[in-house]
Amino acid sequence: MDMELYKLTIHEASDLLHRGEISSRELTKSVLERIEATESKLHSFISIHPEAALKQADKADWLRENPNSKELHVLTGIPFALKDNICTRGIRTTCASRLMEQFNPSIDGAVVKKLKNAHAVLIGKLNMDEFAIGSSGESSIFPHTRNPWAADRVPGGSSGGSAASVAADQVLFSLGSDTGGSIRQPASFCGITGMKPSFGAVSGYGLIPFATSLDQLGPMCKDVTDCAIVMNVITGFDPMDRMSAKISHPDYTSYLKQDVSGMRIGLLRGWMEGTISGDVRMAIEKAAKLYQDMGAWIEEITLPHMEYAVSAYLLISSAEASHNLTAGKGMRMGYKEGEICELDELAVGSGLQSLGASVKKRILLGNTGLCNDNYEIYYKEALKLRTLIKEDFDRVFEKCDLILTPTNPDTAFLFGEMEINVIEMYKYDAYTVPVNLAGLPAVSIPCGFDSKGLPIGMQLIGRLYGEGALLQASYAFEQNTDHHIKSPVLITSTD
Amino acid sequence: MFETIIGLEIHVELKTRTKLFCGCSTGFGDPPNHNICPVCAGMPGALPALNEEAVRLAIRAGRALSCRINPVSSFDRKSYFYPDLPKSYQITQHQIPICEGGYLDLEDPDNSPEKGLYRRIAIERIHLEEDAAKLIHPEDRPVTLVDYNRAGIPLIEIVTRPELTSPEDAAAFLKELKAILEYLGVSDCRMEQGSLRCDVNISVRKTGSRKPGTKVEIKNMNSFREIQKALEYEQERQKKLFLSNRSHEIISETRMWDSRQGITKPMRFKDEGRHYRFFPEPDLPPIDLRSSRTLSWLEENLPELPGQKRERFVKQYGLSSYEAGILTGSRALADYFEEVTAYGVRPGDASNWIITELLRLWKPSEDRGSPVRSRSLAQLIRLIDEGRISRNAAKEVLNDMHAAGREPMDIIMQKNLIQVSGQDEIAELVEAVMADNTDAVQEYKAGKSKVFGFLMGQIMKAGRGRVNPNIAGKILEERLKG
């Protein structure tokens, strides 16, 4: 077939594969060529594995040709990529950190196993902020991923590579991880659909943790249908992850209906009025209006403790990160600069010298928050706030089915723009962070473009395990708009 | 005069098949780093999954020690950097342990009514945690080796209140605790294999002093005897410092027991002032015992515990509390004793033979059964009872039974040890001995009654120990008078 196969969505490609009109090899080759043409400008990937990918594609084609195969799945033969903090057996998994640069896991993450069982085709591992700590991709030790819509802008973070690769049609879908917005914010910056599932919906086994009580893996896709397809594969209870939820997951594609009539959508308005960009506000107003036109009820809501969410988040996530990233890892991972003779030197030295500034900052903040009396003064207070924020959401969900907010107060910023003022960057997380603290599901979908031509994302937040309703409302919106179809015009190296 | 106050922290490895948070075997003595996986080796991305059997065993221990079992308890991370800790943190229970507030009754050694029969030692808490790896320091090389087989093996830590008042008390407490845990099947409590480890805190102060003494911690004891010795040494050391007005030299520190020199020494490395940065474990949900499935763990029947068994042995078998104490020292031994009596042996005889003879040959434990079957020992005792072999011959038979694993009759027949009880046969022997020892017979008749023993000895010798001494004695007496 002579078309740009890499541009396909999962459901489109799957139909063609199913009908035998294309092969997975053709699709995979197309994707690999696309990567070759764009990667030197984009830097979405940390590692690419073309040969292994083509082998998997051939296996998928063989399965498709074998009519008795029970192993066939919608994702069979579909090329995808993983954020580089998800362990892949025998494939280097770096967390974009010097510390882990040579780490070759002996395990596959639970999601990796599931995607392998579905015979999806792993293309490579994606760039990110170091240890998933960051909102711009700028803390990666590898060349920083660029925003496909504007090369001087960040793709967002920490799943920046995951978002950019999907937006630039380098893969059909990717997985990211979201601790405080790390799926949704880059999805919004790059104009794609990204979902953070409920806490416990997806097994975290094999995810190198940043802040375990907040981390959640999720799909990053070209549209809502693809999101539902990937959710069907990656969700489910896993005895290896005791925090994964013992619930039965529905067929998420069954929610892809253009119907929101009677749905009650809470609109968070007024909050952060001064800091939110005019373009973003307008896009959200328009989205609310569209929902109203489609038959949904829009209600204004408040979340009184939301303004404290970022502070609580910083304390809790840093405390957890300080344990997760302690020096022992440094010793085992074996990074060292020069000769190290003493154990203490190895412990402190190798860990600290190889970590980037933002990770160090988090470890220091986390340790400080847990030491002695600070545990009561800071950490425990943060936990109380977390409870209050959960209760805020509970109250809202008594009268609403969903909450509508912008994903971020503004669109993608410039490289280096936030370096001077980290607090400013944290503000970008103000809408996404409370969702992680409450363990709720949320999705970011494209809802327009600002005056600079950059994509705007809107966030829908659902009840715990209410991914179905989220997908339904997202799908209805998407089917009545065309933002998700627009692609960035990339200057490729062959041009 | 001085008062000594001792508190104990006891780590006990639980007898589970697999580790606390993964499926690796807990087997002892396997090749180094054989039983490891990404979870217990702390590889990034691996997650712990709680072994419920460990929870069940911890609850058993808690109930046997009269603790309150917390319906909901939780895990915390204790962070410190050391090569024996693969994750750089240990998963333990800090804030809410699984068991709290129990006690253990120690039998008073004097058993005097004024003192009461028991001394009650309060137990502060029992919590679950994972063991660290084992560090090995070979003597021939300047390296330290790490064996991660032990990393992640389930432990309970039992913490007493500082209520023990002497080194003997501490040893008695540990002995009783070990017996209880063995009875429950919670642990095999082998100090030599490290499945029971104990740190002690000791402080000494002048009697009547309000100020608590300075607490000193001692580590590195490998047996109950060493614990007692270390405590005795430390108690004396502190007393001496008091008496020479150098009590300020007693500082709060951790000291190492040096068993070779029999002294305690300050640890080279101080681990005070560590910030463990305790923090709730986000990878594991709390242990919730309120479900119908787990509730049954709280109601499981516990086996008869050593104290209860001891009391019963005294009442039911008429044993002294000393004997009952020895026989209930392990469940295997107590069961053995009851088996022997079940074959019709008088309890007193069974107890005697077991305590004075069998225990020379057998150190009872759960997986080391007696080398002499209970039925065989019962048979042997019956043969003595029936006068068919002498006590001395029986000891020899028992040794052979142990060595060769054969039945007593076999050995008796083969060695021709059947006791000679026939009047005529013995009379012949007596007369022969009297004929050979006319001088002694004369001396006896002249009033030197002591010679009787000598003549008896000669008779026994002539009969190669098989002569029934009672019958021989009677005949000798008759003949000497006659």
PDB file of C-alpha atoms in Angstrom, chain B residues 93-320:
ATOM      1  CA  GLN B  93       6.134  -2.158  61.263  1.00  0.00           C
ATOM      2  CA  HIS B  94       6.899   1.075  63.068  1.00  0.00           C
ATOM      3  CA  GLN B  95       3.707   2.965  63.784  1.00  0.00           C
ATOM      4  CA  ILE B  96       1.210   0.146  64.222  1.00  0.00           C
ATOM      5  CA  PRO B  97       2.680  -3.293  64.992  1.00  0.00           C
ATOM      6  CA  ILE B  98       0.594  -6.412  64.601  1.00  0.00           C
ATOM      7  CA  CYS B  99       0.692  -7.281  68.340  1.00  0.00           C
ATOM      8  CA  GLU B 100       0.964  -5.097  71.429  1.00  0.00           C
ATOM      9  CA  GLY B 101       0.932  -5.352  75.198  1.00  0.00           C
ATOM     10  CA  GLY B 102       1.457  -8.978  76.158  1.00  0.00           C
ATOM     11  CA  TYR B 103       3.369 -10.807  78.872  1.00  0.00           C
ATOM     12  CA  LEU B 104       5.261 -13.954  79.697  1.00  0.00           C
ATOM     13  CA  ASP B 105       5.143 -15.606  83.136  1.00  0.00           C
ATOM     14  CA  LEU B 106       8.458 -16.887  84.445  1.00  0.00           C
ATOM     15  CA  GLU B 107       8.375 -19.622  87.011  1.00  0.00           C
ATOM     16  CA  ASP B 108      10.083 -18.444  90.162  1.00  0.00           C
ATOM     17  CA  PRO B 109      13.170 -20.603  90.710  1.00  0.00           C
ATOM     18  CA  ASP B 110      12.575 -20.794  94.467  1.00  0.00           C
ATOM     19  CA  ASN B 111       8.861 -21.343  94.053  1.00  0.00           C
ATOM     20  CA  SER B 112       8.411 -19.777  97.466  1.00  0.00           C
ATOM     21  CA  PRO B 113       4.868 -18.751  98.325  1.00  0.00           C
ATOM     22  CA  GLU B 114       5.921 -15.267  99.523  1.00  0.00           C
ATOM     23  CA  LYS B 115       7.401 -14.448  96.174  1.00  0.00           C
ATOM     24  CA  GLY B 116       4.463 -15.925  94.314  1.00  0.00           C
ATOM     25  CA  LEU B 117       4.786 -18.723  91.845  1.00  0.00           C
ATOM     26  CA  TYR B 118       5.402 -16.537  88.835  1.00  0.00           C
ATOM     27  CA  ARG B 119       7.054 -13.338  87.788  1.00  0.00           C
ATOM     28  CA  ARG B 120       5.245 -11.582  84.984  1.00  0.00           C
ATOM     29  CA  ILE B 121       7.425  -9.914  82.308  1.00  0.00           C
ATOM     30  CA  ALA B 122       5.555  -7.454  80.120  1.00  0.00           C
ATOM     31  CA  ILE B 123       5.966  -7.546  76.368  1.00  0.00           C
ATOM     32  CA  GLU B 124       5.675  -4.186  74.685  1.00  0.00           C
ATOM     33  CA  ARG B 125       5.108  -5.234  71.122  1.00  0.00           C
ATOM     34  CA  ILE B 126       5.657  -7.795  68.415  1.00  0.00           C
ATOM     35  CA  HIS B 127       6.085  -6.586  64.874  1.00  0.00           C
ATOM     36  CA  LEU B 128       6.696  -8.151  61.488  1.00  0.00           C
ATOM     37  CA  GLU B 129       9.684  -7.199  59.380  1.00  0.00           C
ATOM     38  CA  GLU B 130      12.030  -8.524  56.742  1.00  0.00           C
ATOM     39  CA  ASP B 131      15.499  -9.806  57.552  1.00  0.00           C
ATOM     40  CA  ALA B 132      18.588  -8.206  56.030  1.00  0.00           C
ATOM     41  CA  ALA B 133      21.238 -10.032  54.019  1.00  0.00           C
ATOM     42  CA  LYS B 134      24.090 -11.792  55.773  1.00  0.00           C
ATOM     43  CA  LEU B 135      27.521 -10.223  55.706  1.00  0.00           C
ATOM     44  CA  ILE B 136      30.433 -12.619  55.757  1.00  0.00           C
ATOM     45  CA  HIS B 137      33.926 -11.424  56.625  1.00  0.00           C
ATOM     46  CA  PRO B 138      36.378 -14.114  55.492  1.00  0.00           C
ATOM     47  CA  GLU B 139      39.499 -14.218  57.643  1.00  0.00           C
ATOM     48  CA  ASP B 140      41.872 -14.857  54.783  1.00  0.00           C
ATOM     49  CA  ARG B 141      40.841 -12.000  52.505  1.00  0.00           C
ATOM     50  CA  PRO B 142      40.279  -8.284  53.077  1.00  0.00           C
ATOM     51  CA  VAL B 143      36.752  -8.372  51.675  1.00  0.00           C
ATOM     52  CA  THR B 144      33.199  -8.574  52.886  1.00  0.00           C
ATOM     53  CA  LEU B 145      30.845 -10.954  51.131  1.00  0.00           C
ATOM     54  CA  VAL B 146      27.093 -10.521  51.014  1.00  0.00           C
ATOM     55  CA  ASP B 147      24.645 -13.426  50.952  1.00  0.00           C
ATOM     56  CA  TYR B 148      21.187 -12.179  49.997  1.00  0.00           C
ATOM     57  CA  ASN B 149      19.551 -15.548  50.707  1.00  0.00           C
ATOM     58  CA  ARG B 150      18.624 -14.156  54.103  1.00  0.00           C
ATOM     59  CA  ALA B 151      17.322 -10.830  52.743  1.00  0.00           C
ATOM     60  CA  GLY B 152      13.552 -10.820  52.999  1.00  0.00           C
ATOM     61  CA  ILE B 153      13.129 -13.787  55.324  1.00  0.00           C
ATOM     62  CA  PRO B 154      10.219 -12.993  57.644  1.00  0.00           C
ATOM     63  CA  LEU B 155      11.053 -11.990  61.204  1.00  0.00           C
ATOM     64  CA  ILE B 156       9.098 -11.011  64.225  1.00  0.00           C
ATOM     65  CA  GLU B 157      10.754  -8.668  66.652  1.00  0.00           C
ATOM     66  CA  ILE B 158       9.613  -9.185  70.221  1.00  0.00           C
ATOM     67  CA  VAL B 159      10.346  -6.257  72.512  1.00  0.00           C
ATOM     68  CA  THR B 160      10.056  -6.687  76.280  1.00  0.00           C
ATOM     69  CA  ARG B 161       9.613  -3.891  78.755  1.00  0.00           C
ATOM     70  CA  PRO B 162      12.723  -3.357  80.897  1.00  0.00           C
ATOM     71  CA  GLU B 163      11.438  -5.587  83.682  1.00  0.00           C
ATOM     72  CA  LEU B 164      14.002  -8.348  83.958  1.00  0.00           C
ATOM     73  CA  THR B 165      16.149  -7.882  87.043  1.00  0.00           C
ATOM     74  CA  SER B 166      19.033 -10.295  86.617  1.00  0.00           C
ATOM     75  CA  PRO B 167      21.065 -12.068  83.936  1.00  0.00           C
ATOM     76  CA  GLU B 168      19.542 -15.383  85.118  1.00  0.00           C
ATOM     77  CA  ASP B 169      16.070 -13.921  84.628  1.00  0.00           C
ATOM     78  CA  ALA B 170      16.968 -12.905  81.113  1.00  0.00           C
ATOM     79  CA  ALA B 171      18.238 -16.379  80.297  1.00  0.00           C
ATOM     80  CA  ALA B 172      15.147 -17.975  81.856  1.00  0.00           C
ATOM     81  CA  PHE B 173      12.909 -15.656  79.846  1.00  0.00           C
ATOM     82  CA  LEU B 174      14.639 -16.576  76.610  1.00  0.00           C
ATOM     83  CA  LYS B 175      14.458 -20.285  77.365  1.00  0.00           C
ATOM     84  CA  GLU B 176      10.759 -20.078  78.049  1.00  0.00           C
ATOM     85  CA  LEU B 177      10.144 -17.896  74.973  1.00  0.00           C
ATOM     86  CA  LYS B 178      12.063 -20.290  72.776  1.00  0.00           C
ATOM     87  CA  ALA B 179      10.034 -23.231  74.086  1.00  0.00           C
ATOM     88  CA  ILE B 180       6.778 -21.388  73.408  1.00  0.00           C
ATOM     89  CA  LEU B 181       7.737 -20.414  69.869  1.00  0.00           C
ATOM     90  CA  GLU B 182       8.883 -23.945  69.121  1.00  0.00           C
ATOM     91  CA  TYR B 183       5.669 -25.413  70.532  1.00  0.00           C
ATOM     92  CA  LEU B 184       3.665 -23.076  68.305  1.00  0.00           C
ATOM     93  CA  GLY B 185       5.622 -24.025  65.212  1.00  0.00           C
ATOM     94  CA  VAL B 186       6.359 -20.307  64.766  1.00  0.00           C
ATOM     95  CA  SER B 187      10.127 -20.682  64.564  1.00  0.00           C
ATOM     96  CA  ASP B 188      12.795 -23.285  65.091  1.00  0.00           C
ATOM     97  CA  CYS B 189      14.668 -20.742  67.254  1.00  0.00           C
ATOM     98  CA  ARG B 190      18.198 -21.866  66.463  1.00  0.00           C
ATOM     99  CA  MET B 191      20.618 -19.285  67.729  1.00  0.00           C
ATOM    100  CA  GLU B 192      23.518 -21.056  66.078  1.00  0.00           C
ATOM    101  CA  GLN B 193      21.823 -20.644  62.701  1.00  0.00           C
ATOM    102  CA  GLY B 194      20.679 -17.149  63.488  1.00  0.00           C
ATOM    103  CA  SER B 195      16.977 -17.926  63.456  1.00  0.00           C
ATOM    104  CA  LEU B 196      16.797 -16.399  66.936  1.00  0.00           C
ATOM    105  CA  ARG B 197      18.863 -13.326  67.693  1.00  0.00           C
ATOM    106  CA  CYS B 198      18.774 -11.183  70.760  1.00  0.00           C
ATOM    107  CA  ASP B 199      19.952  -7.681  71.605  1.00  0.00           C
ATOM    108  CA  VAL B 200      19.922  -6.732  75.256  1.00  0.00           C
ATOM    109  CA  ASN B 201      19.713  -3.449  77.124  1.00  0.00           C
ATOM    110  CA  ILE B 202      21.064  -3.288  80.631  1.00  0.00           C
ATOM    111  CA  SER B 203      21.281  -0.531  83.198  1.00  0.00           C
ATOM    112  CA  VAL B 204      22.504  -0.617  86.758  1.00  0.00           C
ATOM    113  CA  ARG B 205      21.683   1.878  89.474  1.00  0.00           C
ATOM    114  CA  LYS B 206      22.029   2.159  93.223  1.00  0.00           C
ATOM    115  CA  THR B 207      19.096   0.606  95.050  1.00  0.00           C
ATOM    116  CA  GLY B 208      16.533   3.236  95.875  1.00  0.00           C
ATOM    117  CA  SER B 209      17.904   5.681  93.364  1.00  0.00           C
ATOM    118  CA  ARG B 210      15.141   7.479  91.490  1.00  0.00           C
ATOM    119  CA  LYS B 211      17.288   8.217  88.506  1.00  0.00           C
ATOM    120  CA  PRO B 212      17.222   5.451  85.937  1.00  0.00           C
ATOM    121  CA  GLY B 213      20.622   3.937  85.191  1.00  0.00           C
ATOM    122  CA  THR B 214      22.378   4.580  81.898  1.00  0.00           C
ATOM    123  CA  LYS B 215      21.214   2.152  79.268  1.00  0.00           C
ATOM    124  CA  VAL B 216      23.876   0.103  77.525  1.00  0.00           C
ATOM    125  CA  GLU B 217      23.086  -2.130  74.579  1.00  0.00           C
ATOM    126  CA  ILE B 218      24.994  -5.374  74.008  1.00  0.00           C
ATOM    127  CA  LYS B 219      25.126  -7.262  70.737  1.00  0.00           C
ATOM    128  CA  ASN B 220      26.806 -10.300  69.246  1.00  0.00           C
ATOM    129  CA  MET B 221      25.869 -13.134  71.590  1.00  0.00           C
ATOM    130  CA  ASN B 222      25.343 -16.506  69.983  1.00  0.00           C
ATOM    131  CA  SER B 223      23.761 -18.550  72.753  1.00  0.00           C
ATOM    132  CA  PHE B 224      21.635 -18.087  75.851  1.00  0.00           C
ATOM    133  CA  ARG B 225      24.701 -18.908  77.934  1.00  0.00           C
ATOM    134  CA  GLU B 226      26.652 -16.143  76.240  1.00  0.00           C
ATOM    135  CA  ILE B 227      23.788 -13.737  76.779  1.00  0.00           C
ATOM    136  CA  GLN B 228      23.792 -14.525  80.469  1.00  0.00           C
ATOM    137  CA  LYS B 229      27.583 -14.263  80.651  1.00  0.00           C
ATOM    138  CA  ALA B 230      27.638 -10.987  78.749  1.00  0.00           C
ATOM    139  CA  LEU B 231      24.989  -9.551  81.062  1.00  0.00           C
ATOM    140  CA  GLU B 232      26.856 -10.771  84.131  1.00  0.00           C
ATOM    141  CA  TYR B 233      30.060  -9.213  82.862  1.00  0.00           C
ATOM    142  CA  GLU B 234      28.354  -5.944  82.013  1.00  0.00           C
ATOM    143  CA  GLN B 235      26.546  -5.852  85.361  1.00  0.00           C
ATOM    144  CA  GLU B 236      29.842  -6.308  87.201  1.00  0.00           C
ATOM    145  CA  ARG B 237      31.613  -3.771  85.011  1.00  0.00           C
ATOM    146  CA  GLN B 238      29.030  -1.124  85.782  1.00  0.00           C
ATOM    147  CA  LYS B 239      28.945  -1.960  89.505  1.00  0.00           C
ATOM    148  CA  LYS B 240      32.704  -1.636  89.704  1.00  0.00           C
ATOM    149  CA  LEU B 241      32.572   1.734  88.025  1.00  0.00           C
ATOM    150  CA  PHE B 242      29.993   2.844  90.610  1.00  0.00           C
ATOM    151  CA  LEU B 243      32.098   1.577  93.499  1.00  0.00           C
ATOM    152  CA  SER B 244      35.201   3.354  92.284  1.00  0.00           C
ATOM    153  CA  ASN B 245      33.244   6.576  91.791  1.00  0.00           C
ATOM    154  CA  ARG B 246      33.610   6.391  88.052  1.00  0.00           C
ATOM    155  CA  SER B 247      29.939   5.959  87.238  1.00  0.00           C
ATOM    156  CA  HIS B 248      30.208   8.854  84.777  1.00  0.00           C
ATOM    157  CA  GLU B 249      32.182   6.485  82.599  1.00  0.00           C
ATOM    158  CA  ILE B 250      29.047   4.473  82.008  1.00  0.00           C
ATOM    159  CA  ILE B 251      27.718   5.966  78.812  1.00  0.00           C
ATOM    160  CA  SER B 252      24.784   5.141  76.632  1.00  0.00           C
ATOM    161  CA  GLU B 253      26.411   3.046  73.934  1.00  0.00           C
ATOM    162  CA  THR B 254      26.349  -0.195  72.040  1.00  0.00           C
ATOM    163  CA  ARG B 255      28.897  -2.759  73.167  1.00  0.00           C
ATOM    164  CA  MET B 256      30.030  -5.949  71.500  1.00  0.00           C
ATOM    165  CA  TRP B 257      30.326  -9.210  73.397  1.00  0.00           C
ATOM    166  CA  ASP B 258      33.718 -10.777  72.812  1.00  0.00           C
ATOM    167  CA  SER B 259      33.158 -14.423  73.649  1.00  0.00           C
ATOM    168  CA  ARG B 260      36.818 -15.330  73.423  1.00  0.00           C
ATOM    169  CA  GLN B 261      37.875 -12.858  76.075  1.00  0.00           C
ATOM    170  CA  GLY B 262      34.579 -12.993  77.907  1.00  0.00           C
ATOM    171  CA  ILE B 263      34.194  -9.209  77.967  1.00  0.00           C
ATOM    172  CA  THR B 264      32.088  -6.481  76.384  1.00  0.00           C
ATOM    173  CA  LYS B 265      33.798  -3.823  74.290  1.00  0.00           C
ATOM    174  CA  PRO B 266      32.528  -0.567  72.793  1.00  0.00           C
ATOM    175  CA  MET B 267      31.476  -0.975  69.171  1.00  0.00           C
ATOM    176  CA  ARG B 268      33.882   0.472  66.691  1.00  0.00           C
ATOM    177  CA  PHE B 269      31.068   1.997  64.694  1.00  0.00           C
ATOM    178  CA  LYS B 270      28.492   4.054  66.452  1.00  0.00           C
ATOM    179  CA  ASP B 271      25.058   3.842  64.995  1.00  0.00           C
ATOM    180  CA  GLU B 272      23.476   6.415  67.203  1.00  0.00           C
ATOM    181  CA  GLY B 273      22.003   9.516  65.727  1.00  0.00           C
ATOM    182  CA  ARG B 274      20.855   7.730  62.614  1.00  0.00           C
ATOM    183  CA  HIS B 275      17.804   9.147  60.959  1.00  0.00           C
ATOM    184  CA  TYR B 276      15.800   6.194  59.823  1.00  0.00           C
ATOM    185  CA  ARG B 277      13.269   8.504  58.180  1.00  0.00           C
ATOM    186  CA  PHE B 278      10.402   6.167  59.001  1.00  0.00           C
ATOM    187  CA  PHE B 279       7.642   6.515  56.539  1.00  0.00           C
ATOM    188  CA  PRO B 280       4.473   4.526  55.695  1.00  0.00           C
ATOM    189  CA  GLU B 281       5.168   1.849  53.052  1.00  0.00           C
ATOM    190  CA  PRO B 282       3.244   2.922  49.943  1.00  0.00           C
ATOM    191  CA  ASP B 283       3.692  -0.416  48.151  1.00  0.00           C
ATOM    192  CA  LEU B 284       1.594  -2.406  50.611  1.00  0.00           C
ATOM    193  CA  PRO B 285      -1.944  -2.005  51.882  1.00  0.00           C
ATOM    194  CA  PRO B 286      -2.419  -2.273  55.681  1.00  0.00           C
ATOM    195  CA  ILE B 287      -2.872  -5.748  57.181  1.00  0.00           C
ATOM    196  CA  ASP B 288      -6.609  -5.838  57.803  1.00  0.00           C
ATOM    197  CA  LEU B 289      -7.739  -8.742  59.978  1.00  0.00           C
ATOM    198  CA  ARG B 290     -11.394  -7.794  60.018  1.00  0.00           C
ATOM    199  CA  SER B 291     -12.421  -9.929  57.065  1.00  0.00           C
ATOM    200  CA  SER B 292     -14.128 -13.258  57.733  1.00  0.00           C
ATOM    201  CA  ARG B 293     -11.202 -15.139  56.221  1.00  0.00           C
ATOM    202  CA  THR B 294      -8.546 -13.601  58.409  1.00  0.00           C
ATOM    203  CA  LEU B 295     -10.738 -13.560  61.524  1.00  0.00           C
ATOM    204  CA  SER B 296     -10.305 -17.327  61.742  1.00  0.00           C
ATOM    205  CA  TRP B 297      -6.585 -16.794  62.305  1.00  0.00           C
ATOM    206  CA  LEU B 298      -7.470 -15.082  65.551  1.00  0.00           C
ATOM    207  CA  GLU B 299      -9.491 -18.044  66.746  1.00  0.00           C
ATOM    208  CA  GLU B 300      -7.241 -20.908  65.723  1.00  0.00           C
ATOM    209  CA  ASN B 301      -6.632 -23.403  68.506  1.00  0.00           C
ATOM    210  CA  LEU B 302      -3.213 -22.997  70.028  1.00  0.00           C
ATOM    211  CA  PRO B 303      -1.345 -26.102  71.152  1.00  0.00           C
ATOM    212  CA  GLU B 304      -0.758 -26.692  74.879  1.00  0.00           C
ATOM    213  CA  LEU B 305       2.003 -24.287  75.825  1.00  0.00           C
ATOM    214  CA  PRO B 306       5.075 -25.233  77.904  1.00  0.00           C
ATOM    215  CA  GLY B 307       3.765 -23.680  81.133  1.00  0.00           C
ATOM    216  CA  GLN B 308       0.432 -25.448  80.858  1.00  0.00           C
ATOM    217  CA  LYS B 309       2.134 -28.707  80.013  1.00  0.00           C
ATOM    218  CA  ARG B 310       4.492 -28.389  82.947  1.00  0.00           C
ATOM    219  CA  GLU B 311       1.608 -27.938  85.338  1.00  0.00           C
ATOM    220  CA  ARG B 312      -0.179 -30.924  83.860  1.00  0.00           C
ATOM    221  CA  PHE B 313       2.903 -33.138  84.080  1.00  0.00           C
ATOM    222  CA  VAL B 314       3.248 -32.365  87.780  1.00  0.00           C
ATOM    223  CA  LYS B 315      -0.432 -33.061  88.446  1.00  0.00           C
ATOM    224  CA  GLN B 316      -1.032 -35.972  86.116  1.00  0.00           C
ATOM    225  CA  TYR B 317       2.245 -37.864  86.482  1.00  0.00           C
ATOM    226  CA  GLY B 318       3.325 -36.814  89.939  1.00  0.00           C
ATOM    227  CA  LEU B 319       6.649 -35.473  88.685  1.00  0.00           C
ATOM    228  CA  SER B 320       8.652 -32.821  90.488  1.00  0.00           C
TER     229      SER B 320
END
